[in-house]
Tab-separated table of C-alpha atoms in Angstrom:
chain	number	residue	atom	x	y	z
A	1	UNK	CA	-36.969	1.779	-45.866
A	2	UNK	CA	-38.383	0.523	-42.766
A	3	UNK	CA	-42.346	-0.567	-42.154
A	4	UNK	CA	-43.592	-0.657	-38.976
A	5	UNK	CA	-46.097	-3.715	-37.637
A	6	UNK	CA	-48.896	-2.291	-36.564
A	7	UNK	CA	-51.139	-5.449	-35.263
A	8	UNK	CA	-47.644	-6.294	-32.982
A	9	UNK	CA	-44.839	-5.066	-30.631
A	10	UNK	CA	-41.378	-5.407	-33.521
A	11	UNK	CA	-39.771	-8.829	-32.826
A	12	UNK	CA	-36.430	-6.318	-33.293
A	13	UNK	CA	-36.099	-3.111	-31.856
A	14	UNK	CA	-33.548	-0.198	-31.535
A	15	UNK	CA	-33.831	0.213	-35.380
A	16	UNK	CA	-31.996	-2.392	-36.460
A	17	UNK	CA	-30.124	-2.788	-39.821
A	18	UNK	CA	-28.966	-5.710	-41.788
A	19	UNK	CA	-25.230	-4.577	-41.330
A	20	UNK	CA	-26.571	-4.235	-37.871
A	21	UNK	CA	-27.327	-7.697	-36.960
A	22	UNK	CA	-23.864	-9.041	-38.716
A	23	UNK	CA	-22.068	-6.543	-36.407
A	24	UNK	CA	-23.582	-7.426	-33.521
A	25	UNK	CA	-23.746	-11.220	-33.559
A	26	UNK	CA	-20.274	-11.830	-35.231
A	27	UNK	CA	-18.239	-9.463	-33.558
A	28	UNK	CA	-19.096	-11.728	-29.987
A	29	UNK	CA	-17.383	-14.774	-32.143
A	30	UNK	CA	-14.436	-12.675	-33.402
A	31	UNK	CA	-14.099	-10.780	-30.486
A	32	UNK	CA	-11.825	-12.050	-27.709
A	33	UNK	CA	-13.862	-13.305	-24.542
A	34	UNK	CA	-14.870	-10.837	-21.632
A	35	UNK	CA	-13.437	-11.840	-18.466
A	36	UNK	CA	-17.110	-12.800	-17.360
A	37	UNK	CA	-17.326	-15.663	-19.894
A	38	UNK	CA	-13.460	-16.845	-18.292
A	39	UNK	CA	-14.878	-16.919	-15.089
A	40	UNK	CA	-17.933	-18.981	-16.130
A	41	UNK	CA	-16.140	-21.536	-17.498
A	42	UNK	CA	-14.028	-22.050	-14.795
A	43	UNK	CA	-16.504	-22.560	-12.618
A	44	UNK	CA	-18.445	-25.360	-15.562
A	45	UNK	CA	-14.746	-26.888	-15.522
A	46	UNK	CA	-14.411	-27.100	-11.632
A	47	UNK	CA	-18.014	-29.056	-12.037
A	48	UNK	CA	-17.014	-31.277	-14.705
A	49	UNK	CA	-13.577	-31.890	-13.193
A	50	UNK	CA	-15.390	-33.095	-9.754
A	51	UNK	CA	-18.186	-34.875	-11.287
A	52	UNK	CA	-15.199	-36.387	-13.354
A	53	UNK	CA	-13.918	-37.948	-10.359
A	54	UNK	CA	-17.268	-39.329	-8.870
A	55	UNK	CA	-17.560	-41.326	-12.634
A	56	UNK	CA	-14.105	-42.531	-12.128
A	57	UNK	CA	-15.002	-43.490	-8.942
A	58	UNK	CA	-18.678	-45.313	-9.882
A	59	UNK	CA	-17.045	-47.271	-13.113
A	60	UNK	CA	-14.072	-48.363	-10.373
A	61	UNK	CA	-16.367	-49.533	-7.543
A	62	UNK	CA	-19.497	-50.232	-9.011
A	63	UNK	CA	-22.831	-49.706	-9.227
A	64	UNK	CA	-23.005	-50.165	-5.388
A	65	UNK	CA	-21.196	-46.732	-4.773
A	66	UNK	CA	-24.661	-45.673	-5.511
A	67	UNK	CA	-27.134	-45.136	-2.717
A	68	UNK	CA	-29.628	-47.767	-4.199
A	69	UNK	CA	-31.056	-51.061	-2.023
A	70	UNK	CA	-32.932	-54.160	-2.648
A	71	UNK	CA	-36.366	-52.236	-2.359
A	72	UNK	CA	-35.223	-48.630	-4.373
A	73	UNK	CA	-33.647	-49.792	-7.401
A	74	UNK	CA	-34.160	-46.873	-9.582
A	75	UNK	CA	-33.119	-43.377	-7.765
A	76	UNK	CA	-31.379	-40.630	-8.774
A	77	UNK	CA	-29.871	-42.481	-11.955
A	78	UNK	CA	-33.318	-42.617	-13.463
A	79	UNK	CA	-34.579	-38.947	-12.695
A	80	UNK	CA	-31.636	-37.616	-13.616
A	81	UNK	CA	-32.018	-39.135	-17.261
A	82	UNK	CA	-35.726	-37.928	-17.477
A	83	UNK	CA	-35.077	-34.541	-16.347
A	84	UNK	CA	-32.390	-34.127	-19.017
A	85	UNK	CA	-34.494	-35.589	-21.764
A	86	UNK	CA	-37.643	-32.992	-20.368
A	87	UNK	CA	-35.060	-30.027	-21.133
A	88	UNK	CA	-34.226	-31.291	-24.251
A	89	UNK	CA	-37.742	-30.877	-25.747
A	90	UNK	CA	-37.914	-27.127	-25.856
A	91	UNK	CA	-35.569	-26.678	-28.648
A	92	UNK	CA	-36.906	-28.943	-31.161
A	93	UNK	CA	-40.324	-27.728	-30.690
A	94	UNK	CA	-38.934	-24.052	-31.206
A	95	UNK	CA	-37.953	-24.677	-34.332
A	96	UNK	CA	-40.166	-27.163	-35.820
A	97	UNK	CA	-43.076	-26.831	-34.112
A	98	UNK	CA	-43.387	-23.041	-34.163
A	99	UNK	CA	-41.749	-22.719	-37.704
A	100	UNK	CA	-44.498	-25.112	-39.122
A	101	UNK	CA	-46.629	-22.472	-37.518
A	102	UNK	CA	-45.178	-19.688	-38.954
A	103	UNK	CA	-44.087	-18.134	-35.220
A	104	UNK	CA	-41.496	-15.676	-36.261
A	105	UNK	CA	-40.817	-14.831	-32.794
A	106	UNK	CA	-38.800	-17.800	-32.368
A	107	UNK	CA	-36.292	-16.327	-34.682
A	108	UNK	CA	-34.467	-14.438	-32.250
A	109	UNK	CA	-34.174	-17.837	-29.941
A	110	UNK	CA	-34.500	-20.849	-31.779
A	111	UNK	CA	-30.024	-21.040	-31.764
A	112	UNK	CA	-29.529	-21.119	-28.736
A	113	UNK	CA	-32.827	-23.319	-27.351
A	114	UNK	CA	-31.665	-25.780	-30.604
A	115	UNK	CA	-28.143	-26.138	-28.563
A	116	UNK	CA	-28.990	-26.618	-25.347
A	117	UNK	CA	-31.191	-29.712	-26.690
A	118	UNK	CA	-28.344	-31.459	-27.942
A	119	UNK	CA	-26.273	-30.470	-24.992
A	120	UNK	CA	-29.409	-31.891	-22.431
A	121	UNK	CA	-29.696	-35.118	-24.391
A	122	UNK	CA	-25.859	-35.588	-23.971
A	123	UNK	CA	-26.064	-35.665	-20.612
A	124	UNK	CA	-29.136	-37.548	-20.327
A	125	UNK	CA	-26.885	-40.322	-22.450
A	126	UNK	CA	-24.389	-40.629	-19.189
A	127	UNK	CA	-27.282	-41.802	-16.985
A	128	UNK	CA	-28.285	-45.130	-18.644
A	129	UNK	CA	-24.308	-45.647	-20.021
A	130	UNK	CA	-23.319	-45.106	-16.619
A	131	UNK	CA	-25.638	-47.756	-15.187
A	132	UNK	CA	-24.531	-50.328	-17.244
A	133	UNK	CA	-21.456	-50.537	-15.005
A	134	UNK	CA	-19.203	-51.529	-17.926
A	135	UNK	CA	-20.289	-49.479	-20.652
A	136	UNK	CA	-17.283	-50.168	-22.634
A	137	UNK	CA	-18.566	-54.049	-22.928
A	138	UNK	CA	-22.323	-53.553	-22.384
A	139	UNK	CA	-23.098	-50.583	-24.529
A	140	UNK	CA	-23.258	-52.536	-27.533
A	141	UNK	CA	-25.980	-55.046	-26.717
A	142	UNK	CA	-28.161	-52.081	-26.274
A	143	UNK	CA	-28.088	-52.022	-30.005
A	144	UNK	CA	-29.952	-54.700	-32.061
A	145	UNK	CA	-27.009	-56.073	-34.064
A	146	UNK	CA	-25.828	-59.442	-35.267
A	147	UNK	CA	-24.001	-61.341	-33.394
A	148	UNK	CA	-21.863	-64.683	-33.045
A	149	UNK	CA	-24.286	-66.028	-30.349
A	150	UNK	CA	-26.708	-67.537	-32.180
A	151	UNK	CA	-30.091	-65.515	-31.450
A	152	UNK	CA	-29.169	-63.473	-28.990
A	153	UNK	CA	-31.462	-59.904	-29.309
A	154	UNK	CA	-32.662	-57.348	-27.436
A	155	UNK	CA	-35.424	-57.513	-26.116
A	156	UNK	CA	-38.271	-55.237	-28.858
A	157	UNK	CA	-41.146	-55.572	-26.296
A	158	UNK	CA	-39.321	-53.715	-23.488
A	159	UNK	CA	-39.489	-49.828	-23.338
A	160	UNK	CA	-35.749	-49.581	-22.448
A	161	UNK	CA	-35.192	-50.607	-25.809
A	162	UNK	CA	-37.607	-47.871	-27.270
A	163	UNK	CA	-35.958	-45.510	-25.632
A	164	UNK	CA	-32.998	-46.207	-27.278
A	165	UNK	CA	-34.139	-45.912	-30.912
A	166	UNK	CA	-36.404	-42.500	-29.896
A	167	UNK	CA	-33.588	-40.776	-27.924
A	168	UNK	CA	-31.078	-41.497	-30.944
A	169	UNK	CA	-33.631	-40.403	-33.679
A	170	UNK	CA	-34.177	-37.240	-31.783
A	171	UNK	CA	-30.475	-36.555	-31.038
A	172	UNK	CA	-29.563	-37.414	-34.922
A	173	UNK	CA	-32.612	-35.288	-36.307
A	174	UNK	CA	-32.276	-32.394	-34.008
A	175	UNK	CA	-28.277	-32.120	-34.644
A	176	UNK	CA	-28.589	-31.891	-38.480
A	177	UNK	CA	-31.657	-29.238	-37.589
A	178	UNK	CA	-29.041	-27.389	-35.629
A	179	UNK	CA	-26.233	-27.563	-38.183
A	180	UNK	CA	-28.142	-26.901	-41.013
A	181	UNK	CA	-29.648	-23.861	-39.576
A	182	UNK	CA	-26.189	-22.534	-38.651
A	183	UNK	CA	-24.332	-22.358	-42.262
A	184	UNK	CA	-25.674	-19.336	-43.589
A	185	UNK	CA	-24.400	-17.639	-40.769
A	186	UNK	CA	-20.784	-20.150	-40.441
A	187	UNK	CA	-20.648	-18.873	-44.058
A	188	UNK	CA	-21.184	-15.050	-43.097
A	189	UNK	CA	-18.428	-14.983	-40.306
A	190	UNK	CA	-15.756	-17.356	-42.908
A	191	UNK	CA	-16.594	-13.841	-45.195
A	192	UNK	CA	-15.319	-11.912	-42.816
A	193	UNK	CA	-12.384	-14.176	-41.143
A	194	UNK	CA	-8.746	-14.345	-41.934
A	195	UNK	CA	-6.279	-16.858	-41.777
A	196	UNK	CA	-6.976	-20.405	-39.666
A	197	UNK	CA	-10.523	-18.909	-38.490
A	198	UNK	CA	-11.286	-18.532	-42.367
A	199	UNK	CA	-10.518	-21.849	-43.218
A	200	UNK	CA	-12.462	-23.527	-40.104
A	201	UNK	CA	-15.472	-21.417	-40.610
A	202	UNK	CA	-15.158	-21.876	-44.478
A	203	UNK	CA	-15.614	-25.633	-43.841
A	204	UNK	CA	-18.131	-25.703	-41.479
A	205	UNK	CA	-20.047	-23.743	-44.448
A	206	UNK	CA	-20.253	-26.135	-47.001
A	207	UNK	CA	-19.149	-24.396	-49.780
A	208	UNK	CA	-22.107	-22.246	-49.257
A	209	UNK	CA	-22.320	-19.215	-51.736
A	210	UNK	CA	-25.747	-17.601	-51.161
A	211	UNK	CA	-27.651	-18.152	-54.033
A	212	UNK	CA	-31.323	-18.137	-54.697
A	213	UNK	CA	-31.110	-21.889	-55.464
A	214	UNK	CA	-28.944	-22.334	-52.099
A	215	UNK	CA	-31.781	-20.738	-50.380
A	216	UNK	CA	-34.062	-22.592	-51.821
A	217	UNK	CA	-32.815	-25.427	-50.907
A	218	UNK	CA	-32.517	-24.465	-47.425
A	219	UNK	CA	-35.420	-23.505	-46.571
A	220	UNK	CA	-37.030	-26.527	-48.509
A	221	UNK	CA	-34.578	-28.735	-46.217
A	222	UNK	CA	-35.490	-26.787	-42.893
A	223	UNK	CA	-39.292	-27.390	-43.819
A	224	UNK	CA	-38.426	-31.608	-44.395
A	225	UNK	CA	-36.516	-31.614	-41.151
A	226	UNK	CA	-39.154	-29.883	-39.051
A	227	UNK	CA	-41.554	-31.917	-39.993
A	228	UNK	CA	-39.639	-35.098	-38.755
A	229	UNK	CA	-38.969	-33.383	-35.684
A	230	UNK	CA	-42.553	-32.496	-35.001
A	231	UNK	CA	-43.335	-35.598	-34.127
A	232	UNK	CA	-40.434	-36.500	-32.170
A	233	UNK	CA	-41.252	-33.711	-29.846
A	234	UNK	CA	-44.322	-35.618	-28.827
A	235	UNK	CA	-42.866	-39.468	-29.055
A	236	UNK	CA	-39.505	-39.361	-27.358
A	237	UNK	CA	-41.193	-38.472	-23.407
A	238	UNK	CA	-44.047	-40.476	-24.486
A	239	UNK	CA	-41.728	-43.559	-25.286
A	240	UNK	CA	-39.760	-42.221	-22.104
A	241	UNK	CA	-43.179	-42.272	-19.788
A	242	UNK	CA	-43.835	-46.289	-21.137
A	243	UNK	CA	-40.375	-46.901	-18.830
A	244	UNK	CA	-42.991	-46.386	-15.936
A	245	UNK	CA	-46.382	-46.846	-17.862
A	246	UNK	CA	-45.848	-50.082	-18.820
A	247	UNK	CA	-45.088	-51.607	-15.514
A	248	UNK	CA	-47.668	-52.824	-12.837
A	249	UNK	CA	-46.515	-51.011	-9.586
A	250	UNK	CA	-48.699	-48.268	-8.173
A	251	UNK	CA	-48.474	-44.747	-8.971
A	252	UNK	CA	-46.937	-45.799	-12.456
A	253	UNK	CA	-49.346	-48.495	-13.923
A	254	UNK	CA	-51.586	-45.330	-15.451
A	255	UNK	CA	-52.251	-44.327	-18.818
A	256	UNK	CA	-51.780	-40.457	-18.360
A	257	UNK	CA	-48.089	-40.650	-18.294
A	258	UNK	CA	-47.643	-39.368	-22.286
A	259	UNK	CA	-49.444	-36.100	-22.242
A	260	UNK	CA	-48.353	-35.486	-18.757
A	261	UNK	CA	-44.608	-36.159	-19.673
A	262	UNK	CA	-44.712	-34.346	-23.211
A	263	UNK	CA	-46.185	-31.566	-21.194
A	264	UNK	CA	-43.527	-31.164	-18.273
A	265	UNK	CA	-40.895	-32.103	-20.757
A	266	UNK	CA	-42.232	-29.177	-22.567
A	267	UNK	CA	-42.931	-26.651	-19.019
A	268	UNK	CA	-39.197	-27.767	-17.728
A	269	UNK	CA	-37.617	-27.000	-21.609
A	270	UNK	CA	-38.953	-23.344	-22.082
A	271	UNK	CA	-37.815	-22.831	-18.385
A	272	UNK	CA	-34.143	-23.692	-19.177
A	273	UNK	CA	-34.191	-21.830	-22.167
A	274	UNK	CA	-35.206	-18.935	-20.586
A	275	UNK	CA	-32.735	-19.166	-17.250
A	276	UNK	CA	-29.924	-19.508	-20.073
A	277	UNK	CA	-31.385	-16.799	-22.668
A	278	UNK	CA	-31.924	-14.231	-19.907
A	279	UNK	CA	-28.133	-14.436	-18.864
A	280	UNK	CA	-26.660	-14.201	-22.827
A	281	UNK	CA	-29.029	-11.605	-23.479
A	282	UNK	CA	-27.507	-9.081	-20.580
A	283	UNK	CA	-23.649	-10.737	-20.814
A	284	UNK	CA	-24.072	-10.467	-24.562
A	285	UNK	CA	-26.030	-7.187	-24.648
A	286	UNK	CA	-28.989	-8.429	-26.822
A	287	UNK	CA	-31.935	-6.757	-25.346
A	288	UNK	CA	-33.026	-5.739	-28.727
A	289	UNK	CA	-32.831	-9.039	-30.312
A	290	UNK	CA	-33.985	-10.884	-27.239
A	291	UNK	CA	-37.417	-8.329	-25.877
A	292	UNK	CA	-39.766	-8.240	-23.084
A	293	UNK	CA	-41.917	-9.771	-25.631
A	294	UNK	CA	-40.211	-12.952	-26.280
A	295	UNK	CA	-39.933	-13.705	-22.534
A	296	UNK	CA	-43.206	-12.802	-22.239
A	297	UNK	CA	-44.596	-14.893	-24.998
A	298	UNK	CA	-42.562	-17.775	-23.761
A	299	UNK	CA	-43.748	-17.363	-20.119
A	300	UNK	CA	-47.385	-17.694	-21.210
A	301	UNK	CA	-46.083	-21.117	-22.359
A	302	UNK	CA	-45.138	-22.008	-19.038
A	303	UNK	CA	-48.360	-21.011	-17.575
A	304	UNK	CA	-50.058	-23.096	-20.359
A	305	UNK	CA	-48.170	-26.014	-19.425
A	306	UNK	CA	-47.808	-25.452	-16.049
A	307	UNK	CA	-51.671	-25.919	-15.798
A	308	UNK	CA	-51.304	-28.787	-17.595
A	309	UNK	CA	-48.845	-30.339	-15.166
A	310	UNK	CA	-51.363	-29.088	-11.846
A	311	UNK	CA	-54.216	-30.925	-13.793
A	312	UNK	CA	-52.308	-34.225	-14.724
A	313	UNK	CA	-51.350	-33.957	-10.553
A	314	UNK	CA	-54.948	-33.758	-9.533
A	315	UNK	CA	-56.040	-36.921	-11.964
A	316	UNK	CA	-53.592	-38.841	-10.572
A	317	UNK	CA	-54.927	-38.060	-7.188
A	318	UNK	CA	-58.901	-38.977	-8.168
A	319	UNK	CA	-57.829	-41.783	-11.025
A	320	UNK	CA	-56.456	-43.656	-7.535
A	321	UNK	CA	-59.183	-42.422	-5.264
A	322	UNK	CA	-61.843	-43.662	-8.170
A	323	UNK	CA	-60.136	-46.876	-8.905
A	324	UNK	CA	-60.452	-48.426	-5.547
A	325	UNK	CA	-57.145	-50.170	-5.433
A	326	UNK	CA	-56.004	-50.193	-2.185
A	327	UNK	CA	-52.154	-50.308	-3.506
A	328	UNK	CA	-52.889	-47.375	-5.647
A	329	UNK	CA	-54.656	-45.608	-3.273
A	330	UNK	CA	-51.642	-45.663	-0.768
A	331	UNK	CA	-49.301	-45.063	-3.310
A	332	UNK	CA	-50.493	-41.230	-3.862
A	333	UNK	CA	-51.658	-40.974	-0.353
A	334	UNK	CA	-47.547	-41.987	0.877
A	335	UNK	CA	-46.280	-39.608	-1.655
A	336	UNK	CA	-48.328	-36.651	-0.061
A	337	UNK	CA	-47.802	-37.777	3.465
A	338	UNK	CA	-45.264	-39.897	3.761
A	339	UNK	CA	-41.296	-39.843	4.855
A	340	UNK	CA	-41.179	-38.494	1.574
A	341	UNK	CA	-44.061	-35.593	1.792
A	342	UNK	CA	-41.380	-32.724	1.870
A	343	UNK	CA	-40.589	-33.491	-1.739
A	344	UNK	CA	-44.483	-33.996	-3.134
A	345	UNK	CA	-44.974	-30.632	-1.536
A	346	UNK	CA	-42.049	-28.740	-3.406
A	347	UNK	CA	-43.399	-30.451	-6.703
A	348	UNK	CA	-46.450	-28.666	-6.161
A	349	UNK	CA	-45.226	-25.600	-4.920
A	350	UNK	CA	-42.901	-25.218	-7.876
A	351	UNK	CA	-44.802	-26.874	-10.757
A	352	UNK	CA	-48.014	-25.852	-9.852
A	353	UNK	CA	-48.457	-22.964	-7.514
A	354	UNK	CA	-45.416	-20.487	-9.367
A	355	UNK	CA	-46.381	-20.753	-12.765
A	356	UNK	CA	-49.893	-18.840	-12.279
A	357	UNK	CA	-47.776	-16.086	-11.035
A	358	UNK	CA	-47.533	-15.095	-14.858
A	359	UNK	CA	-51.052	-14.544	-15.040
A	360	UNK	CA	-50.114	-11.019	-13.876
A	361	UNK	CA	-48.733	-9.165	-16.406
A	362	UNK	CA	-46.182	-7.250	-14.678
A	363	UNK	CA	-44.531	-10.575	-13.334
A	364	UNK	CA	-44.542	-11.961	-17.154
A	365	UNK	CA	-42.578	-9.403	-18.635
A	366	UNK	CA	-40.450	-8.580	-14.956
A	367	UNK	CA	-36.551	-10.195	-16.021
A	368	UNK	CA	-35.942	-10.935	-12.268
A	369	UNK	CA	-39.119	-12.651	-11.572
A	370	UNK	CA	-39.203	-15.024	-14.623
A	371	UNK	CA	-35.198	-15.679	-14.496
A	372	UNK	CA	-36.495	-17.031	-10.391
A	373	UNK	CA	-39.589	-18.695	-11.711
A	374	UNK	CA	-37.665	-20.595	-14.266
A	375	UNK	CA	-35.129	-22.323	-12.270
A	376	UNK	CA	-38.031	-23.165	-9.265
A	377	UNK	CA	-39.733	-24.503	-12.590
A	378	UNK	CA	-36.497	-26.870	-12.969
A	379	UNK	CA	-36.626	-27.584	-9.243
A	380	UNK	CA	-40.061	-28.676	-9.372
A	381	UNK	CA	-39.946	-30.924	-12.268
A	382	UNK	CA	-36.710	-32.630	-10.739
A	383	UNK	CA	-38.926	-33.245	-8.047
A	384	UNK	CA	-41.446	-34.508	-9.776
A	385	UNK	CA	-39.312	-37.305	-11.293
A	386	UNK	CA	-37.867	-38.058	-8.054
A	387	UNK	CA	-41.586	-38.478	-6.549
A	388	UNK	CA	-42.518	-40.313	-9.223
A	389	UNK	CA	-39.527	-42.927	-9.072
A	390	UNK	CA	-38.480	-43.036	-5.626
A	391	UNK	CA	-42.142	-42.680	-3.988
A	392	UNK	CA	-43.385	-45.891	-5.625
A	393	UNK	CA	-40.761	-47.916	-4.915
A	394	UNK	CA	-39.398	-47.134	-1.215
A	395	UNK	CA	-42.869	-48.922	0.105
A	396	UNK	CA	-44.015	-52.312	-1.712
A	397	UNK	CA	-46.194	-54.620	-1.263
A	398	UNK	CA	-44.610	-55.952	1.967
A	399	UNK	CA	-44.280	-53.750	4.592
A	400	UNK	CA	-40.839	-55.650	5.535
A	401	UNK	CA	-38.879	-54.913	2.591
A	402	UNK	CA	-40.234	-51.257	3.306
A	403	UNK	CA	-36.567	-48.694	2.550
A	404	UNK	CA	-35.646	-45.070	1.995
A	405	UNK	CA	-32.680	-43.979	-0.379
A	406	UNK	CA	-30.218	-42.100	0.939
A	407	UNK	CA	-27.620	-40.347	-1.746
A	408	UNK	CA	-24.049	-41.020	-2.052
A	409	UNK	CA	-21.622	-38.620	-2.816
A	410	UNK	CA	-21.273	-40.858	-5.739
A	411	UNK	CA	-25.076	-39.805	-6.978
A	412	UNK	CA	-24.509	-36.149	-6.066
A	413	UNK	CA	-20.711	-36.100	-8.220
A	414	UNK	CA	-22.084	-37.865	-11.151
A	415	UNK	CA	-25.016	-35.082	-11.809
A	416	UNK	CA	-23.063	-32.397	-10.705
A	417	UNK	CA	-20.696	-33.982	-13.854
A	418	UNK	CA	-23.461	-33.703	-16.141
A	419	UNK	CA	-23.792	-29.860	-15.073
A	420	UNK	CA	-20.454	-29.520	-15.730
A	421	UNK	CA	-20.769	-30.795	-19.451
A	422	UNK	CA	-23.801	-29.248	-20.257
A	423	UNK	CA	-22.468	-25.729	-19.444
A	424	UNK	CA	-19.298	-25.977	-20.531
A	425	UNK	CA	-20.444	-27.246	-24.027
A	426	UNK	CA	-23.216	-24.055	-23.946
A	427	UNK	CA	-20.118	-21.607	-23.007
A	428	UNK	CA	-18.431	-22.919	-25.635
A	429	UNK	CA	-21.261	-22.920	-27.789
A	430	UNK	CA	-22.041	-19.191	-27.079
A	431	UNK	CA	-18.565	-18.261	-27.509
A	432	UNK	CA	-17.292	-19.872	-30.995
A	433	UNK	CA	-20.730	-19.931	-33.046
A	434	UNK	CA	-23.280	-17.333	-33.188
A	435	UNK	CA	-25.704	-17.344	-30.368
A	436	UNK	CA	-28.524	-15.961	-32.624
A	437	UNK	CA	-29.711	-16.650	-35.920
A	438	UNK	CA	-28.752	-14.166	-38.122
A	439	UNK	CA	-29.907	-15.236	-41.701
A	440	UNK	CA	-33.622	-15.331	-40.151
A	441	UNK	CA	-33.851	-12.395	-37.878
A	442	UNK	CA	-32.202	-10.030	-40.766
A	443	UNK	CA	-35.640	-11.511	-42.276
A	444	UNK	CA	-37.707	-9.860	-40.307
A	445	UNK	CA	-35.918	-6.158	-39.822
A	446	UNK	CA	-37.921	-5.053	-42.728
A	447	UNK	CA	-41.148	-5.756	-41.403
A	448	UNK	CA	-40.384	-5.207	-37.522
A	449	UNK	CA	-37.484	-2.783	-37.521
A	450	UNK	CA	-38.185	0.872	-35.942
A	451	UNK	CA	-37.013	3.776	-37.902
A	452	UNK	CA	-33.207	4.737	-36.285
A	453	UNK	CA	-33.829	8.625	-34.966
C-alpha cells in the first residue's frame, strides 16, 4: 500500500517498489559496463596518464619547473588546493548537516556527493605534498612526532599546520561516514552475488545480517558521526581561510575570510555535485530517483550561497575603501583594474551574476541550464582563488619587485593530473558500488511512492 505526500512533490516517482530500488541500483554494479562508461574512463586515464608525466617531471626538476618568481610565490599550487578542499564540503554537509535536519531529500544524493568529497580532498592532498619538492623525506615533519633531534616541532602557531590536522580529521571522519553508510547496501548486492563478487562484497559488509539491533546501531552510529562532521563542515575552510587571514599583506589581512570561504566552499560543492549527478542520472537512467525537485532544491542552495559570495565581494570592496589604507585600497582597486582585471571580472560574472539566474523558476528546474550554471559556478570560484592569491602578491610594496605569473606546462599537467584522479576514482566509484543509497531511499517509497497504473 502506497500513501501519497500531499504537503510535497514524492522524493521517488514512477511508483517505485522496494524490489524496485534493489533492481535498479544493483543491477548497474552487476551488470557489465556500457560502452559510454569505457569511453569515459579512457579519457580520465589519458588525463591522469599526462598529468602523471608533468609530476614526474616537477619531483625531477624541481619546484622551479613551476611558473612561480621572487614576487608570486604562491600561484596555481595554492588555488588549486583550495578549490579542491571548496568541492569537498558539499558532501559532508549532505549528509550530516541535512540528516541532523531531517532533509530526506538528500537520500537520493547523499552517495554519490559523500564520494566525490573524499575523491576532492585526495586531490587537494597532491598540492601541498607536491610542493614540498621531496615529499618522500619532507612529508613527515608535517606531522608533530618525536624525533632524534632534540626539540625539533612544527611549528602549532602557523595555519599550515592547522590545516593539516583539519584536512585529516575531515578526510578520516567523512570516509568512515561514507563506508558506514554503504554496508547495508555492500550487504544487499553480497545477497545476491556469486562466486569471487560474493566473497568481496560479503567482506566489505561486515558480517552484516539485518537485524533490528544492526539497525539500531546504525542509525545510532550515523547520528554520532554526523554530528562530528557538522562541525567540520564549517572549520576545515575556516582553518583553510587563516592560510591568508592570518598574514599582513593586503587583500588577505581581513577577518571575513571564514564565512566567505565556508560559503564558496559550500556554492562551488553543490555545483560539482550537481555537474556529476546530472550526468549519472541520464547515463544511469535515474530520473526517478534523482527529480526536477532535487536539482531544484539544490539550485536554490546555490542562489543562497551565491548571494553570499556577491555580498562577501562587495565588503571587501567598502572594508578597503572604509579603512583608509592606502595598500589595501590598491590592493582591490589592482584586482578590478589591473593586468589582472580579466580574471576579477569572470569571478564576478560567474559567482555572482549566474547564480540569480535561478531565481526564475523555469531555469531552476531546466537540466541544461543548471548542468551550464554549475560548471561556470566552478569556473568562477577557481577564479576567485586565483584573484585572491595571485592579485595580492604580483604588486608589493615596492613597485620594483612588481611581477606577473605566467604558467608552465608543469602547473597546467599537474592539475590536469588531479582531474584525472578525481574522475577516474568517481568512474570507478559509480561503477563497482552503488551510486545511490538504497537502504534509505527504500525508506521513503512508502511515504513518497505513486501508485504504479
Amino acid at each position: 500500500m502506497h500513501a501519497e505526500a500531499v504537503v510535497r512533490k514524492p522524493l521517488v516517482t514512477g511508483g517505485k517498489t522496494v524490489h524496485d530500488v534493489t533492481e535498479d541500483i544493483c543491477i548497474r554494479v552487476e551488470q557489465a559496463p556500457a560502452k559510454s562508461w569505457y569511453a569515459a574512463m579512457a579519457v580520465s586515464l589519458a588525463l591522469l596518464g599526462y598529468g602523471a608525466y608533468a609530476v614526474f617531471t616537477l619531483v625531477w626538476e624541481g619546484i622551479g619547473s613551476w611558473g612561480l618568481n621572487k614576487t608570486v610565490g604562491w600561484a596555481w599550487d595554492i588555488t588549486n588546493f583550495v578549490w579542491w578542499v571548496g568541492i569537498g564540503h558539499a558532501g559532508t554537509l549532505i549528509s550530516a548537516i541535512l540528516l541532523l535536519f531531517r532533509q530526506r531529500w538528500r537520500m537520493s544524493i547523499n552517495r554519490a556527493a559523500e564520494a566525490m568529497t573524499i575523491f576532492a580532498v585526495i586531490c587537494a592532498l597532491q598540492f601541498p605534498l607536491l610542493h614540498m619538492g621531496r615529499p618522500w623525506i619532507g612529508a613527515i615533519w608535517a606531522l608533530p612526532l618525536p624525533n632524534t633531534y632534540g626539540s625539533l616541532w612544527v611549528n602549532f602557531n602557523s595555519p599550515l599546520l592547522w590545516d593539516v590536522f583539519a584536512i585529516s580529521t575531515y578526510f578520516s571522519v567523512s570516509l568512515v561516514f561514507w563506508y558506514i553508510g554503504l554496508v547495508p547496501d555492500f550487504a544487499t548486492i553480497r545477497d545476491r552475488a556469486t562466486g569471487l563478487s560474493k566473497k568481496i562484497y560479503g567482506t566489505l559488509a561486515l558480517g552484516w545480517d539485518g537485524a533490528a539491533k544492526t539497525w539500531s546501531r546504525y542509525e545510532t552510529v550515523a547520528l554520532v558521526l554526523a554530528g562530528l562532521a557538522t562541525p567540520l563542515v564549517l572549520s576545515v575552510h575556516t582553518i583553510v581561510s587563516f592560510d591568508f587571514a592570518t598574514s599582513v599583506i593586503p587583500g588577505w589581512h581581513t577577518t571575513i575570510f571564514p564565512p566567505y570561504f565556508v560559503a564558496g566552499a559550500i556554492f562551488s560543492g553543490f555545483a560539482m555535485v550537481l555537474t556529476l549527478m546530472i550526468v549519472t542520472r541520464r547515463v544511469y537512467k535515474l530520473e526517478d530517483y534523482i527529480t526536477i525537485e532535487h536539482i531544484s532544491l539544490m539550485n536554490i542552495i546555490i542562489m543562497v550561497t551565491g548571494s553570499i559570495v556577491g555580498v562577501a565581494y562587495i565588503t571587501e570592496l567598502f572594508i578597503a575603501w572604509y579603512s583608509g589604507v592606502e595598500g589595501e585600497q590598491y590592493a582591490f582597486f589592482n584586482r578590478a583594474l589591473g593586468p589582472y582585471w580579466w580574471a576579477y571580472a569572470s569571478m564576478m560574472t560567474c559567482n555572482v551574476i549566474s547564480p540569480q539566474l535561478f531565481w526564475f523558476k523555469k531555469i531552476r528546474t531546466s537540466i541544461a541550464a543548471t548542468f551550464v550554471i554549475s560548471i561556470i559556478v566552478n569556473i568562477g570560484m577557481w577564479f576567485e582563488r586565483f584573484v585572491i592569491i595571485v592579485t595580492s602578491l604580483h604588486r608589493d610594496f615596492l613597485p620594483s619587485s612588481w611581477a606577473m605569473f605566467y604558467p608552465t606546462w608543469v602547473d597546467v599537467g599537474v592539475y590536469i593530473f588531479t582531474f584525472g584522479l578525481f574522475f577516474t576514482c568517481f568512474f570507478a566509484f559509480a561503477k563497482f558500488f552503488p551510486v545511490i543509497n538504497m537502504a534509505e531511499v527504500k525508506s521513503i517509497i512508502k511515504a513518497t511512492g505513486e501508485k504504479k497504473k
